[in-house]
Coordinates of C-alpha atoms in Angstrom, one line a residue:
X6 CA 16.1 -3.0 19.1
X7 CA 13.6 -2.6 16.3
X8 CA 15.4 -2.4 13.0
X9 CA 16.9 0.9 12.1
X10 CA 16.0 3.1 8.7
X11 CA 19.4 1.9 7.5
X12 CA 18.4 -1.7 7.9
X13 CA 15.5 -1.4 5.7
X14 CA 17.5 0.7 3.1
X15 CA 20.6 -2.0 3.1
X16 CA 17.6 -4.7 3.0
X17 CA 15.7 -2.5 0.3
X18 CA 12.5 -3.5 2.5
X19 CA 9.7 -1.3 3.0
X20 CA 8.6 -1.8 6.3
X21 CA 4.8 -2.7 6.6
X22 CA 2.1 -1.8 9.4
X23 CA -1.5 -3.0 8.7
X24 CA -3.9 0.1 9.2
X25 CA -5.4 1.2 12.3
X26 CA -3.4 -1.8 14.3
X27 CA -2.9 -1.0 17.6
X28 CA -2.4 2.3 16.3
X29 CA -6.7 3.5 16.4
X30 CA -6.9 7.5 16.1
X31 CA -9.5 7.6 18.6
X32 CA -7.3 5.5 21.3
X33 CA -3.7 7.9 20.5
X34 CA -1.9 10.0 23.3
X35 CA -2.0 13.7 23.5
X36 CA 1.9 13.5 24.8
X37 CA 4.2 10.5 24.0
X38 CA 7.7 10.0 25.1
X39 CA 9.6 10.5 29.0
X40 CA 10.1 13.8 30.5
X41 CA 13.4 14.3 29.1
X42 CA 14.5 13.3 25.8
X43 CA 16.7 9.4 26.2
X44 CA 19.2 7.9 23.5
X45 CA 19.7 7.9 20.8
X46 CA 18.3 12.0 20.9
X47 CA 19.0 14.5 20.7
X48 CA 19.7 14.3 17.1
X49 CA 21.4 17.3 15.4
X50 CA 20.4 17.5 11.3
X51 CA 21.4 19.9 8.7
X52 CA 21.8 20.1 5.7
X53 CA 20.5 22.6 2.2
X54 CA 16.9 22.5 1.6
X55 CA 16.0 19.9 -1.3
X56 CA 12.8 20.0 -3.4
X57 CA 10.6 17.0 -2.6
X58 CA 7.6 15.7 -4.7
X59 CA 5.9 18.8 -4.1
X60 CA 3.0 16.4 -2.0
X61 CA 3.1 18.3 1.5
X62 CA 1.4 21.0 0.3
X63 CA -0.5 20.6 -2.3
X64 CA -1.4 17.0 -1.5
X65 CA -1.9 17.1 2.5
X66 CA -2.2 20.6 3.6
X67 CA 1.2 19.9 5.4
X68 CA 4.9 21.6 3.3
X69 CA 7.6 19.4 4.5
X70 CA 11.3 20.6 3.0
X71 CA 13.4 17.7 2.4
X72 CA 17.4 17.4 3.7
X73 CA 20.0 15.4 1.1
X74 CA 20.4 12.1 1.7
X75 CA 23.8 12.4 3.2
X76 CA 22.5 14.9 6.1
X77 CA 20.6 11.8 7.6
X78 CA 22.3 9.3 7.9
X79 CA 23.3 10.2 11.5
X80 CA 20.2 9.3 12.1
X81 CA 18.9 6.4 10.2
X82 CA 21.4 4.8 11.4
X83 CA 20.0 4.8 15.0
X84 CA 16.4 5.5 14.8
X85 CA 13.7 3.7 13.2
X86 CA 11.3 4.9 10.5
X87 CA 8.0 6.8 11.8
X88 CA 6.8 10.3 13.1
X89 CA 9.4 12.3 15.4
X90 CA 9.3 15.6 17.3
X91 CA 11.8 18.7 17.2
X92 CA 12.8 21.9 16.7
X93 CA 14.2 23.2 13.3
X94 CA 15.4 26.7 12.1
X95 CA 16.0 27.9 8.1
X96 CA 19.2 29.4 7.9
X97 CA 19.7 31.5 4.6
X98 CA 23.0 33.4 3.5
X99 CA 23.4 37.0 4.6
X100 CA 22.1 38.1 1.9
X101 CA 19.0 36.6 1.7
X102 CA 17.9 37.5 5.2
X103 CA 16.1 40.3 4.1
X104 CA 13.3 38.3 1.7
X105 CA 12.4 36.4 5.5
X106 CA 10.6 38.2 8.0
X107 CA 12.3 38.3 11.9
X108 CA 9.7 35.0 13.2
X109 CA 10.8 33.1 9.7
X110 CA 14.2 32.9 10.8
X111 CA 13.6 31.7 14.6
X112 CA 13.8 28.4 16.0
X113 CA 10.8 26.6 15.7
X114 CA 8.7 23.4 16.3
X115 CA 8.9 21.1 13.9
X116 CA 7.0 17.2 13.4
X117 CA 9.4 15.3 10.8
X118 CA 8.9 11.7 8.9
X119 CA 11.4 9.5 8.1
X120 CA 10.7 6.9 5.9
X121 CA 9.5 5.8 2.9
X122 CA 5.7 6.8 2.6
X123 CA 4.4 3.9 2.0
X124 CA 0.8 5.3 0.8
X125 CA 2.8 7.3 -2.3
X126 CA 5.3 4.4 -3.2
X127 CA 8.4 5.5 -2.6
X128 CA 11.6 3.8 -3.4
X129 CA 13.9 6.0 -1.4
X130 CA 14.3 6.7 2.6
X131 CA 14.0 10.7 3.0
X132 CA 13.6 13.0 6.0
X133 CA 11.0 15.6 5.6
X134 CA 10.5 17.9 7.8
X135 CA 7.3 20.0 8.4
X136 CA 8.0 23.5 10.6
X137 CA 5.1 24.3 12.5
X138 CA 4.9 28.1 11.0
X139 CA 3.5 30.0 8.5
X140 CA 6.3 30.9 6.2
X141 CA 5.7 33.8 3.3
X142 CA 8.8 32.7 0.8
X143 CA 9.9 29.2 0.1
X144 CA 13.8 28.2 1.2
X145 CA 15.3 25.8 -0.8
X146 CA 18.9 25.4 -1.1
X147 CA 18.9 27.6 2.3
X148 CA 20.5 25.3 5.0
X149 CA 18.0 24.2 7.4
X150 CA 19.1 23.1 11.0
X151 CA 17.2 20.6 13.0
X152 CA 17.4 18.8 16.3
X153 CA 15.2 15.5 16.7
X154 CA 13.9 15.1 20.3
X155 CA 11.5 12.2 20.2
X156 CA 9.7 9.7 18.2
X157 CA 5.5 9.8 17.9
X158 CA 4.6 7.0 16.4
X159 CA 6.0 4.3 13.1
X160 CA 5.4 4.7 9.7
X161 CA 1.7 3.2 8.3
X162 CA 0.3 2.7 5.4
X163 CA -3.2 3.8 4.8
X164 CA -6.4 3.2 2.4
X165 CA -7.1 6.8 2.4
X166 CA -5.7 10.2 1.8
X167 CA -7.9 11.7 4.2
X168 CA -7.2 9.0 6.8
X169 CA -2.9 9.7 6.2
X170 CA -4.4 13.9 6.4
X171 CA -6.2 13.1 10.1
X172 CA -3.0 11.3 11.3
X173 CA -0.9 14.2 10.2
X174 CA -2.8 16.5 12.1
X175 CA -2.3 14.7 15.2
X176 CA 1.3 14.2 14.7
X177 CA 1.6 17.9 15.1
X178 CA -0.5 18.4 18.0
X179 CA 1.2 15.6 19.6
X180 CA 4.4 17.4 18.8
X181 CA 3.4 20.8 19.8
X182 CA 2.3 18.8 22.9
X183 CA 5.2 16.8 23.7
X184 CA 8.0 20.1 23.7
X185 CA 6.1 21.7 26.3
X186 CA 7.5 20.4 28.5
X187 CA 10.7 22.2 30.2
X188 CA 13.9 19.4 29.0
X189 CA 12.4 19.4 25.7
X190 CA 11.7 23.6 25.7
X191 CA 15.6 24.2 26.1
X192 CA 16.6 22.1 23.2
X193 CA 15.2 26.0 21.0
X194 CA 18.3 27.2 22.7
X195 CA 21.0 25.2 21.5
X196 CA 23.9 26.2 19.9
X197 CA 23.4 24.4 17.2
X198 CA 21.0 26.9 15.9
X199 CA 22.1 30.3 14.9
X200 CA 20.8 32.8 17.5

């Protein structure tokens, strides 16, 4: 087995992929993954929304909202860094329901990167996930719920912005892709989300 994201912390390694090997953009797969998700997923997430370095957004035209530290270690202890696939849901107090509109609050696709993004430096191993929908109001410290069903592809490094942009944009077509199909679909139904 490939080392773990707990390996490289314990090792404080970054792990290293030279760009564009075997990993081309034009040569990448529109679905990855079997036909049902296989150990170690599904893994169930969750945890308050943390602010992040604020890069998602502004930077790559992707918001990601961050989970503590201690909400992933389930699974960096049994996955590898890299791109992964899913299903994610903001849950916010009672109260706060209101500020969300009805779709804000549904289970929803999500494309997630654990790791240590090698292109901005980091020191740290952090999960951030990206929700594939438009939301009006930000959520953090609201508890987000998430359930990882596959892995798209390792973590890189790259020479450009643009290039780490292009790749991002596949990730979630690939994603969107991948949980059409009908084990992955019933995964928005399980009771670990609020419904």
């Amino acid at each position: 087995m490939s080392p773990t994201a707990a390996d490289y912390v314990s090792k404080q390694e970054v792990p290293s992929a030279e760009v564009g090997t075997p990993f081309g953009r034009a040569s990448r797969p529109k679905v990855v993954g079997p036909d049902a998700p296989e150990p170690p997923f599904p893994i169930s997430l969750a945890g308050p929304v943390q602010k992040g370095f604020g890069r998602g957004g502004k930077d790559l035209g992707c918001p990601t909202a961050n989970l503590p530290d201690e909400s992933i270690t389930a699974m960096s202890s049994v996955a590898k860094t890299g791109v992964y696939y899913g299903y994610a849901q903001v849950v916010p107090p009672e109260e706060s329901k209101p500020k969300f509109r009805p779709q804000d609050l549904k289970v929803l696709p999500m494309v997630m990167s654990l790791g240590r993004n090698p292109f901005y430096k980091n020191k740290m191993l952090t999960a951030e996930i990206h929700i594939m929908h438009e939301f009006e109001t930000d959520f953090y410290g609201h508890e987000m719920r998430a359930i990882v069903l596959g892995y798209i592809r390792p973590e890189l490094d790259y020479v450009s912005r643009e290039g780490l942009i292009e790749d991002i944009e596949i990730d979630k077509r690939v994603g969107l892709n991948c949980l059409q199909r009908q084990a992955y679909q019933t995964y928005a139904k399980d009771a670990h989300f609020e419904h």
